[in-house]
CSV table of C-alpha atoms and ligand atoms in Angstrom, one decimal:
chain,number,residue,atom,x,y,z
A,1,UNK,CA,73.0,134.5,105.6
A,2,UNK,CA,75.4,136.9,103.4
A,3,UNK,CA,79.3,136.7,104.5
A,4,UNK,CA,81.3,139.1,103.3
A,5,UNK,CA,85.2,138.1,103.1
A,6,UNK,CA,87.8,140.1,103.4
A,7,UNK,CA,91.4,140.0,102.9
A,8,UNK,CA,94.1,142.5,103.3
A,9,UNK,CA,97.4,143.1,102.3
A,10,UNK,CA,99.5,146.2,102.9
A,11,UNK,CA,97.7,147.8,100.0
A,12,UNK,CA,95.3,145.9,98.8
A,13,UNK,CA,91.7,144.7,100.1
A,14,UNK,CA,89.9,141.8,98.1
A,15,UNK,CA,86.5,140.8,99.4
A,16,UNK,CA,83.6,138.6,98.0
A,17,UNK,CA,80.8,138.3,99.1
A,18,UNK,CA,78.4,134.8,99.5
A,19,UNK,CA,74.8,133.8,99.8
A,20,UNK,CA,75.4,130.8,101.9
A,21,UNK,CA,72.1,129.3,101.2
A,22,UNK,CA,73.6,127.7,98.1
A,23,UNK,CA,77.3,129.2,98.5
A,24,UNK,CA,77.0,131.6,95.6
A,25,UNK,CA,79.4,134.7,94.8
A,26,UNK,CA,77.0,137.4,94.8
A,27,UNK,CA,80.2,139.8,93.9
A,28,UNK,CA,83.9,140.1,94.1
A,29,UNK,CA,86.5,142.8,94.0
A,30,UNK,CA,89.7,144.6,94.7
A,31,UNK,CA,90.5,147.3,96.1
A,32,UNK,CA,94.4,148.6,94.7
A,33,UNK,CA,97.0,151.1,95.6
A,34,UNK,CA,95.4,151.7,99.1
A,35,UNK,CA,97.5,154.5,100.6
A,36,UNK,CA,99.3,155.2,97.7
A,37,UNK,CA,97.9,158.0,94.7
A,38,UNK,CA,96.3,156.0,92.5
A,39,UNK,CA,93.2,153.7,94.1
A,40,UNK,CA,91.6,151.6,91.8
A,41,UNK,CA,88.7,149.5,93.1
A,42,UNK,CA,87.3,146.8,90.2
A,43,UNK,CA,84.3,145.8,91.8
A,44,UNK,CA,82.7,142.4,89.8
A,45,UNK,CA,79.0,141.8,90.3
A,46,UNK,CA,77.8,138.2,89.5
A,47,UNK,CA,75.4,138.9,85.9
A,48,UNK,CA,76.9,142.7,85.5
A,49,UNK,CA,79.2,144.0,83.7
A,50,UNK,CA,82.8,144.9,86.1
A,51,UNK,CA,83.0,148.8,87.4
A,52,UNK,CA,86.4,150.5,87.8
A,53,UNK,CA,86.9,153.1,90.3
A,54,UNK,CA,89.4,155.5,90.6
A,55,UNK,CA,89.6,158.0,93.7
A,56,UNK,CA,92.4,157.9,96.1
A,57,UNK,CA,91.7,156.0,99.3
A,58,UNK,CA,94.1,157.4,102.1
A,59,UNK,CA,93.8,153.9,104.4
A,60,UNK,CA,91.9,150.3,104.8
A,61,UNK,CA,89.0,152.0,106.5
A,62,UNK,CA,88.4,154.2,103.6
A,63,UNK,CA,88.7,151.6,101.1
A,64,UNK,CA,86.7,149.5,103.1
A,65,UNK,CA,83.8,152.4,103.4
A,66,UNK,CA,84.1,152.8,99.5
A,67,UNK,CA,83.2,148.9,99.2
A,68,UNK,CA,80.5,149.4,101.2
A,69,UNK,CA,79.2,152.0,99.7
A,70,UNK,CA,79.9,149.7,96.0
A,71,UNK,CA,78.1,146.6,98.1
A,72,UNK,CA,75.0,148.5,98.2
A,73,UNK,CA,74.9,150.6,95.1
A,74,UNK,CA,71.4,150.3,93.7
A,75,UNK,CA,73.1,149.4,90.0
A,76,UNK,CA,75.8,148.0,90.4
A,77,UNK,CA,75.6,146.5,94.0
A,78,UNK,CA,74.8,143.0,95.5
A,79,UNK,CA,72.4,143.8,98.8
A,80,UNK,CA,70.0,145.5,99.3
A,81,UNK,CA,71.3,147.4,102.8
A,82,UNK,CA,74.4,146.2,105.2
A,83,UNK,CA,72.3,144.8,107.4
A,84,UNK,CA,72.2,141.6,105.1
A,85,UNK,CA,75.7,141.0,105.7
A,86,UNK,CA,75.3,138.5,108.4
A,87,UNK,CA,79.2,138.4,109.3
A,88,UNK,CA,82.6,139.2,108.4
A,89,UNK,CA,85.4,136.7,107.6
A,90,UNK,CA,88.9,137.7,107.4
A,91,UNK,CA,92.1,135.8,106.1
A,92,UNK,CA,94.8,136.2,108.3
A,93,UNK,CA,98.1,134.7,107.7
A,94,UNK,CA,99.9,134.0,110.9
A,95,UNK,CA,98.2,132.4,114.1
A,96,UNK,CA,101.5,131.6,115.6
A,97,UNK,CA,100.4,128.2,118.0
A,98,UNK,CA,97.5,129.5,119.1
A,99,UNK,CA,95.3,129.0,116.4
A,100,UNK,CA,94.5,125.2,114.9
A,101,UNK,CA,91.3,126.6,113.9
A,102,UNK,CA,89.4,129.5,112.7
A,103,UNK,CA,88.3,131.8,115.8
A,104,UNK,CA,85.6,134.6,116.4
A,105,UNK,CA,87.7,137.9,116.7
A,106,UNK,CA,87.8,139.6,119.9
A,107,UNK,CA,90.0,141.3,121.5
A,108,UNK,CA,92.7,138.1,123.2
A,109,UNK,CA,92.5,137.2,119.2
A,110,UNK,CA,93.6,140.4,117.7
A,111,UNK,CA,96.5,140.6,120.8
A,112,UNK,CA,97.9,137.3,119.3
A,113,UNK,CA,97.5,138.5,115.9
A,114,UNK,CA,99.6,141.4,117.0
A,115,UNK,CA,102.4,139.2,118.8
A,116,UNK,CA,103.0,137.2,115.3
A,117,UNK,CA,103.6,140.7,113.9
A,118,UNK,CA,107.2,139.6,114.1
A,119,UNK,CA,106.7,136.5,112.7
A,120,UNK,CA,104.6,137.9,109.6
A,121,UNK,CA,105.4,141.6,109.4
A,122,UNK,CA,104.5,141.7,105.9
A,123,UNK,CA,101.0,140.1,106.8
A,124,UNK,CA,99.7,140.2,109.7
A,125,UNK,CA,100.0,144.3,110.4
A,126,UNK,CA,97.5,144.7,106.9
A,127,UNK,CA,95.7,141.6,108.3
A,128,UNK,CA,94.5,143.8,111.5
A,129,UNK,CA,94.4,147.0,110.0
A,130,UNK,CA,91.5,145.2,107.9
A,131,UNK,CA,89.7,143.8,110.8
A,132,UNK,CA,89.6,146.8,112.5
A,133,UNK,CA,88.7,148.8,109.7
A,134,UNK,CA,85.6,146.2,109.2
A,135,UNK,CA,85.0,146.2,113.1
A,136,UNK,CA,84.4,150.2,113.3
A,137,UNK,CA,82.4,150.2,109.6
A,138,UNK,CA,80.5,147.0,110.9
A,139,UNK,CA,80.4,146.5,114.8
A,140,UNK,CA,77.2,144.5,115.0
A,141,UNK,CA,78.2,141.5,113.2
A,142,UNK,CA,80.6,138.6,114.0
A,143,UNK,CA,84.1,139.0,112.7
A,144,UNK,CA,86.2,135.6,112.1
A,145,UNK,CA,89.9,135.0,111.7
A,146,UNK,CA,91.0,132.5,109.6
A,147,UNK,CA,94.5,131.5,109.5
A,148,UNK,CA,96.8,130.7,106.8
A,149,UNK,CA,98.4,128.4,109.8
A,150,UNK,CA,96.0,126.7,111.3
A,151,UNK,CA,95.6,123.7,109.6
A,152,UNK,CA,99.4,122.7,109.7
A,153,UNK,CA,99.4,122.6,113.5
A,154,UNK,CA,98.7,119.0,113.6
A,155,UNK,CA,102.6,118.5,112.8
A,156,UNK,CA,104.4,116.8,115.7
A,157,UNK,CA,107.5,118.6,117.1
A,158,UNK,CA,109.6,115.6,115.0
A,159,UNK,CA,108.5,117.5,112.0
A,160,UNK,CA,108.5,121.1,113.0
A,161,UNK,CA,111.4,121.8,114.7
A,162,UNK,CA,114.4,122.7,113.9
A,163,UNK,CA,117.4,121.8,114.6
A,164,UNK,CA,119.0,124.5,116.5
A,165,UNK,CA,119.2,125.3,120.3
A,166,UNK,CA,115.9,124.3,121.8
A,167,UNK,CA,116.0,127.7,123.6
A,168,UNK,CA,115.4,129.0,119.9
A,169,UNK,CA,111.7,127.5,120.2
A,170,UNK,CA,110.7,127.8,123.6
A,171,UNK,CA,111.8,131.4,123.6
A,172,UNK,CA,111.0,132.7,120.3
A,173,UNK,CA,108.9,130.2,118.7
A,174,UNK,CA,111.6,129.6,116.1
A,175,UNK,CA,109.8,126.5,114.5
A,176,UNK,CA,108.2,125.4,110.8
A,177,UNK,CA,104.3,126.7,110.4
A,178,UNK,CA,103.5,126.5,106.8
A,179,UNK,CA,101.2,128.7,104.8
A,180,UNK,CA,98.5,128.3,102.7
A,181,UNK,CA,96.6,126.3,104.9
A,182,UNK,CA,93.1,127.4,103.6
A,183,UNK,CA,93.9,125.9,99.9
A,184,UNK,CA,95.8,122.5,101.6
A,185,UNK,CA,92.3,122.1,103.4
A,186,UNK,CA,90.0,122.9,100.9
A,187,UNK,CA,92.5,121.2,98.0
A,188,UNK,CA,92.6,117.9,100.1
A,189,UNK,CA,88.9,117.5,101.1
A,190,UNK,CA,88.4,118.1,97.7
A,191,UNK,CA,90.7,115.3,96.7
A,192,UNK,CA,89.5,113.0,98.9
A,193,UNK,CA,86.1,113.2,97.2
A,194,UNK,CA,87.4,112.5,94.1
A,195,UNK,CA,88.9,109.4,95.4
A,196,UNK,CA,85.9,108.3,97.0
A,197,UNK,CA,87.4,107.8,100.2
A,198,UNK,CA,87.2,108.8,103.5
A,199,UNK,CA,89.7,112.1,104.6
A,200,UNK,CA,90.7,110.1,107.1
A,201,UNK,CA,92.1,107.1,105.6
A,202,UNK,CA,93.8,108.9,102.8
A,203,UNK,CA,97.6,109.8,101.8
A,204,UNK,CA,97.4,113.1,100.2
A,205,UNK,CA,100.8,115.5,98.5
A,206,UNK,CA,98.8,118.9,97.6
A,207,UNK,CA,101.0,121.3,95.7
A,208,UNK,CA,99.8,124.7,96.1
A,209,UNK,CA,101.9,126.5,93.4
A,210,UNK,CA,101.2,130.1,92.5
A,211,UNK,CA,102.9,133.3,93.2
A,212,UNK,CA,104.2,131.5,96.3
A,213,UNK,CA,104.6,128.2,96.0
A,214,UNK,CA,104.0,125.1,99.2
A,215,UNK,CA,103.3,121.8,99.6
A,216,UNK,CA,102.0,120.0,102.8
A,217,UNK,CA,101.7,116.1,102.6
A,218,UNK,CA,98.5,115.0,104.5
A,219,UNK,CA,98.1,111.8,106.3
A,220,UNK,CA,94.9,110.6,107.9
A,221,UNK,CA,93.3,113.9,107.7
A,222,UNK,CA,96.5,115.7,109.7
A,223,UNK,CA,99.2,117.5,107.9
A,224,UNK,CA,102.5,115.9,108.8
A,225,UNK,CA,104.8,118.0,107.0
A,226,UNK,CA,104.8,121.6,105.2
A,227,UNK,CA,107.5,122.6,102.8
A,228,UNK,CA,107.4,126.5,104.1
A,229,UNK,CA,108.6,126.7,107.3
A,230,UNK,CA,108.8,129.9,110.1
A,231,UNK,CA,108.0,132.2,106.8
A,232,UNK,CA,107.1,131.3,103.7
A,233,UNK,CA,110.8,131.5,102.1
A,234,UNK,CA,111.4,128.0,103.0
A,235,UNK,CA,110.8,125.3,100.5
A,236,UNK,CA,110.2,125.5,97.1
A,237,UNK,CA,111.9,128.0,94.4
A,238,UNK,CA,109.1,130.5,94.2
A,239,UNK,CA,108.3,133.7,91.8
A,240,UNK,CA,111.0,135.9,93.8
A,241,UNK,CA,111.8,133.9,96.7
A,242,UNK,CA,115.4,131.1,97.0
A,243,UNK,CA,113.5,128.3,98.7
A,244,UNK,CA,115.3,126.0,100.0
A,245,UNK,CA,119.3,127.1,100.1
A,246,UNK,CA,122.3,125.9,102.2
A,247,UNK,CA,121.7,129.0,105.2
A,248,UNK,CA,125.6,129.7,105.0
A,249,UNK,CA,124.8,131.3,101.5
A,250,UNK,CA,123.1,134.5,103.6
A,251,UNK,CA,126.4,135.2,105.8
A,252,UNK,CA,128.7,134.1,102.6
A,253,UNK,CA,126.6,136.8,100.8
A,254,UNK,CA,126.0,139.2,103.5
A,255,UNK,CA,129.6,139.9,103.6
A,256,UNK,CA,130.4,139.7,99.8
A,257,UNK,CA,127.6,142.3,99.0
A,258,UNK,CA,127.7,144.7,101.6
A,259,UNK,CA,124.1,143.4,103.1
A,260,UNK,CA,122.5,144.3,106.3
A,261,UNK,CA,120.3,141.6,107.5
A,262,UNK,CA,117.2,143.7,106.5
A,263,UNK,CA,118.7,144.0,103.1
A,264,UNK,CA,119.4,140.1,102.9
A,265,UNK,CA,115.6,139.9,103.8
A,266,UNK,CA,114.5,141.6,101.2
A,267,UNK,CA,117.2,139.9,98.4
A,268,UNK,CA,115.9,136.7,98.9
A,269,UNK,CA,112.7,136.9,99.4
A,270,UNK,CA,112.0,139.7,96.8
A,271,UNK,CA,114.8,139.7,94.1
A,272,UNK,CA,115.7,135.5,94.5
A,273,UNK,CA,113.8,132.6,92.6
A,274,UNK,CA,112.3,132.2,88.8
A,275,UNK,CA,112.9,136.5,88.6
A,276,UNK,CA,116.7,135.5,90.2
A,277,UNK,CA,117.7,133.3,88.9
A,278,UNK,CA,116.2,133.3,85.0
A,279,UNK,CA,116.5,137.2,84.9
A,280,UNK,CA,113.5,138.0,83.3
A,281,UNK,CA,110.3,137.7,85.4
A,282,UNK,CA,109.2,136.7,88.8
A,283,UNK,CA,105.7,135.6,86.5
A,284,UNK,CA,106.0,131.9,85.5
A,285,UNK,CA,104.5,132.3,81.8
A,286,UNK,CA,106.8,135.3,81.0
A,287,UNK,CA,109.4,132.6,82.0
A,288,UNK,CA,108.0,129.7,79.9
A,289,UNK,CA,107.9,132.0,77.1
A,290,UNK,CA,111.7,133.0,77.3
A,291,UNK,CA,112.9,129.5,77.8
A,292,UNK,CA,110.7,128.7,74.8
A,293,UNK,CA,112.3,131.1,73.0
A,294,UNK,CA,116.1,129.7,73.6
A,295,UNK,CA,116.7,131.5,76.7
A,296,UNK,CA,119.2,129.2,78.5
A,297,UNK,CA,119.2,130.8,82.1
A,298,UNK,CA,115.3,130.6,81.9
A,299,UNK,CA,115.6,127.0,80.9
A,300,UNK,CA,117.8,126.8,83.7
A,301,UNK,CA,115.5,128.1,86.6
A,302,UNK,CA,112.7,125.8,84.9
A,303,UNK,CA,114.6,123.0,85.5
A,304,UNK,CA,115.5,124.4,88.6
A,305,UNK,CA,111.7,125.1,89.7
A,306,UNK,CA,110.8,121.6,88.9
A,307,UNK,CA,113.7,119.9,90.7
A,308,UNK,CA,112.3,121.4,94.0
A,309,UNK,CA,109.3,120.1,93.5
A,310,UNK,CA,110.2,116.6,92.4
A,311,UNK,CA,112.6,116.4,95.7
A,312,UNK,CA,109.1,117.3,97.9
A,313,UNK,CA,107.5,114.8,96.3
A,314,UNK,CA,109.9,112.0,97.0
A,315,UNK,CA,110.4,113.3,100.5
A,316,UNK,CA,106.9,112.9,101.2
A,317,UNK,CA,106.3,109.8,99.6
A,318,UNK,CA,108.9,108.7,101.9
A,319,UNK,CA,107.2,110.2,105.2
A,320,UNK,CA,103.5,109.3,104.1
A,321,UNK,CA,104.8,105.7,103.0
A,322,UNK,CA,103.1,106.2,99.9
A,323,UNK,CA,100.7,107.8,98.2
A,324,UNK,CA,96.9,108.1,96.9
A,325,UNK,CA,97.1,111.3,94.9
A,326,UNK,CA,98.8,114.8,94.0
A,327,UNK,CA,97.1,117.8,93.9
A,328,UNK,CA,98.0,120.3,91.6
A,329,UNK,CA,96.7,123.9,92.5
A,330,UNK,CA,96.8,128.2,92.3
A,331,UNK,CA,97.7,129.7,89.2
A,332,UNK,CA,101.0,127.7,87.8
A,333,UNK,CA,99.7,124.3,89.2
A,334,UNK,CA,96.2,124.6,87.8
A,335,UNK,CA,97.2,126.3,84.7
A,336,UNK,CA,101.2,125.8,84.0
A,337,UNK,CA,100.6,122.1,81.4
A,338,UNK,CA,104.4,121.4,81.0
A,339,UNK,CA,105.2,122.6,84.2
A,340,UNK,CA,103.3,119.9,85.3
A,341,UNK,CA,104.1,117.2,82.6
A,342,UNK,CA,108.0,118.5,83.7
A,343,UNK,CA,107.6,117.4,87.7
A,344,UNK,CA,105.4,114.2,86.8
A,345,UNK,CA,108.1,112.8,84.1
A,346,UNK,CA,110.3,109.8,85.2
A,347,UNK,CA,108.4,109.2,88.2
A,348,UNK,CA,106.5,106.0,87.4
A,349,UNK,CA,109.0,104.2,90.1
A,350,UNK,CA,107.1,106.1,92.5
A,351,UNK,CA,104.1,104.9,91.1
A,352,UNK,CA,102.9,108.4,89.3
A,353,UNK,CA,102.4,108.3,85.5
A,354,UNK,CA,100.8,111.4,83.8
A,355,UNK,CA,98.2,110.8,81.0
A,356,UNK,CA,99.6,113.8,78.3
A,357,UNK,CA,97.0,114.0,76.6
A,358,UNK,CA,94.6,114.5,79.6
A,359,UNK,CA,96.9,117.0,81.2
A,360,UNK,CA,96.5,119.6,78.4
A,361,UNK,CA,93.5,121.4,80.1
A,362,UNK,CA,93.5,124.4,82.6
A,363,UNK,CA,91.5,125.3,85.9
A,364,UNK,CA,89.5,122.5,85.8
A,365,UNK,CA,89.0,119.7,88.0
A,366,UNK,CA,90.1,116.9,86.7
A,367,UNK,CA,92.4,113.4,87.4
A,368,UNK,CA,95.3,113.5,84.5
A,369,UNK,CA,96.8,110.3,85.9
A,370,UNK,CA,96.8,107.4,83.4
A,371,UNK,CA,94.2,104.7,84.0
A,372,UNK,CA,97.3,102.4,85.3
A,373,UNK,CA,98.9,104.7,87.6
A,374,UNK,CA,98.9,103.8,91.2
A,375,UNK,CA,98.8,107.5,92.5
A,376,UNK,CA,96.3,109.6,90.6
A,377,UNK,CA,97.1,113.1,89.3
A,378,UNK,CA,94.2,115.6,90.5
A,379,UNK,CA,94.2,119.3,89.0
A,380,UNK,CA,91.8,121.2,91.5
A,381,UNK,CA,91.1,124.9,91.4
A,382,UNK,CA,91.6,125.9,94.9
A,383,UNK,CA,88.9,128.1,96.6
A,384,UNK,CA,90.2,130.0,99.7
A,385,UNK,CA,87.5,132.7,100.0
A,386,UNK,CA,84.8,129.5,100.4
A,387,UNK,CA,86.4,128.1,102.9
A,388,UNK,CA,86.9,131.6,105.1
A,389,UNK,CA,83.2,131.9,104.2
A,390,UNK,CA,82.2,128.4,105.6
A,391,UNK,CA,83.8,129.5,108.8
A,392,UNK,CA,83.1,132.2,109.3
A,393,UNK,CA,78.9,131.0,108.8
A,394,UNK,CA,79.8,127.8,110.9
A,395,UNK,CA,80.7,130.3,113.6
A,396,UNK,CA,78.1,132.7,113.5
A,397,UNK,CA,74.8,130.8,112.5
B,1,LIG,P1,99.2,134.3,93.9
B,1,LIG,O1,97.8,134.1,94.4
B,1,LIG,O2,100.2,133.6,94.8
B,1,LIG,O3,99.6,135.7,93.6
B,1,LIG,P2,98.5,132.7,91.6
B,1,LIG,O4,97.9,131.5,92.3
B,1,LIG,O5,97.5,133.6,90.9
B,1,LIG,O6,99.4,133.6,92.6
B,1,LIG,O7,99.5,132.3,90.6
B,1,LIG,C1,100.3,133.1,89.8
B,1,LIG,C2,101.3,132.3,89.0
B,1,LIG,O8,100.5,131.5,88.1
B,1,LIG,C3,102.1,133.2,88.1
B,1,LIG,O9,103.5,132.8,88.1
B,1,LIG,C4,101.6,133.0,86.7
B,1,LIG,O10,102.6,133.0,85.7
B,1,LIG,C5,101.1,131.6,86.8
B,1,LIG,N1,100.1,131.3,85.7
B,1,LIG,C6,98.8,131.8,85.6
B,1,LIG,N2,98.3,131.4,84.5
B,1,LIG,C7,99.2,130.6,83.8
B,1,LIG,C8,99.2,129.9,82.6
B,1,LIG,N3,98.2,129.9,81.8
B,1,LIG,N4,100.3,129.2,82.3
B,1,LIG,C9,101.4,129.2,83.2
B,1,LIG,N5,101.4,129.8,84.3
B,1,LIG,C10,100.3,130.5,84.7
């Protein structure tokens, strides 16, 4: 069977698409600028060259029609005819409780998907928009959700609530979910491999650090604790977002500057972080560069990127009591060497002690961990889209 995976954001649409008979990617691509003048889709067969094209695309359902039409596109395309595509999976990033696993959409799935609008209102509107848009282009097939959630819902209350009228969670569901559950999973199973042990039995930290930035430490197959939290502003200092602050800062600063809360929304999810606080980018190697060029404030939001992460690490050391392995992953954790060599320094109380030498590489699996050190060191590319395909084939064979 040939899954085609989709994910949406507000104006954007990236899809691959897999033979699952030996999990190939037959193509990939992205659609940019939906809705806005401007459409690019760069469309990526496997063994051709890329094709870039450029013709506005008013909505989802017209992008999605123009990947279609690019799908099948006797030069350039990677089927024969639609009717290959076996099934349809689609990353959605807020299940709310409902979801622990992936689901076939129907019609009770796309009503929760709309009640987390509130939760995920960034997300979760372009998340549906893209279903449907697959659903009328492609009724016959199955369409799956798989959720950016899901596999954090094996915390206990202990470790997902917060501590704040109870009322706040019956009532509005006002608790920590995590995100970026699909590379925690696929990150971890991954790891365990590598270890040669069985998911079950292992102590796992994964450190998902790209754009956004989480971490989940995973006991015993279960995650027991996630560093984002009811959105993904919690936690770690990200490209543009605080992390972790005292929550007093937002009223302190709400008043000082004037902010509405919509305003105090956006400045610290979107103006906050590396860009924030070093002043020159939200991109980590534009910040690497600056600091390496004497820039002190960059230095500065390095040191303070880093910090962050250390604390996780030593938090969840504490809650897993102890440790098999990190796992570094997304674009700064697979790529970012001194970033890495910067978290891992001093830590050899803990039990972690980076081989330098074997850490200079990028996105490629690997253990960097000296021969000696209790906890290994794993850099493993994440692969989202293969697990939403696996899913999505599991639930439609
Ligand atoms: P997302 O999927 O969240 O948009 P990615 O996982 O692609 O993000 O990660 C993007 C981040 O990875 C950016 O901050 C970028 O600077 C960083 N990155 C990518 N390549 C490198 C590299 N070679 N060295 C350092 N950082 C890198």
């Amino acid at each position: 069977m040939k899954v085609l995976v989709v994910n949406c954001g507000s104006s954007s649409l990236k899809y691959q698409v897999f033979d699952m008979t030996d999990e190939s990617v037959l193509a990939k691509g992205l659609v940019d600028r939906v809705g806005i003048p401007g459409t690019t889709l760069k469309h990526e067969p496997a063994g051709k060259d890329d094709v870039l094209i450029k013709e506005d695309m008013p909505d989802h359902t017209e992008a999605m029609k123009m990947v279609l039409n690019v799908l099948v596109n006797p030069e350039y395309g990677c089927i024969g005819d639609m009717s290959e595509i076996g099934a349809v999976g689609h990353r959605v990033v807020h299940g709310g409780e409902e979801f622990a696993y992936s689901v076939v959409i129907d019609d009770k799935v796309k009503k929760v998907i709309r009640d987390c609008f509130d939760l995920a209102p960034l997300h979760n509107p372009p998340n549906l928009m893209g279903i449907e848009a697959c659903q009328t282009l492609m009724p016959n097939v199955n369409h799956v959700a798989v959720f950016d959630t899901a596999f954090h819902q094996t915390m206990a209350p202990a470790n997902f609530v917060y501590a704040l009228p109870y009322d706040v969670y019956t009532q509005y569901k006002v608790r920590r979910y995590g995100f970026h559950g699909t590379s925690h999973f696929y990150v971890s199973h991954r790891a365990a491999k590598l270890l040669g042990k069985y998911y079950g039995f292992c102590k796992i930290i994964t450190l998902h650090l790209g754009n956004g930035a989480s971490m989940a430490a995973i006991k015993d197959g279960k995650v027991i604790s996630t560093s984002m939290g009811l959105t993904p502003l919690e936690g770690l200092v990200m490209g543009t977002r605080s992390g972790d602050i005292d929550p007093a800062i937002v009223f302190f600063l709400m008043e000082k500057l004037g902010m509405d809360a919509n305003e105090a929304n956006s400045y610290f999810n979107k103006k906050s972080g590396l860009l924030g606080l070093s002043g020159v980018s939200n991109d980590l190697r534009d910040v690497l560069e600056a600091a390496d060029a004497g820039n002190e404030r960059a230095k500065l939001a390095l040191d303070v990127y880093c910090n962050a992460i250390k604390g996780y690490i030593g938090k969840y050391i504490a809650m897993l009591n102890g440790c098999d392995c990190l796992v570094f992953t997304a674009g700064v954790g697979e790529n970012a060497i001194d970033v890495r060599e910067h978290i891992c320094k001093d830590m050899d109380n803990l039990g972690i002690k980076m081989d330098s030498k074997k850490n200079k590489v990028r996105g490629k699996e690997i253990d960097v961990a000296t021969e000696d050190s209790k906890v290994r060191i794993f850099i493993i590319p994440t692969n989202e889209e293969l697990v939403i395909a696996r899913d999505t084939f599991n639930l439609s064979k």
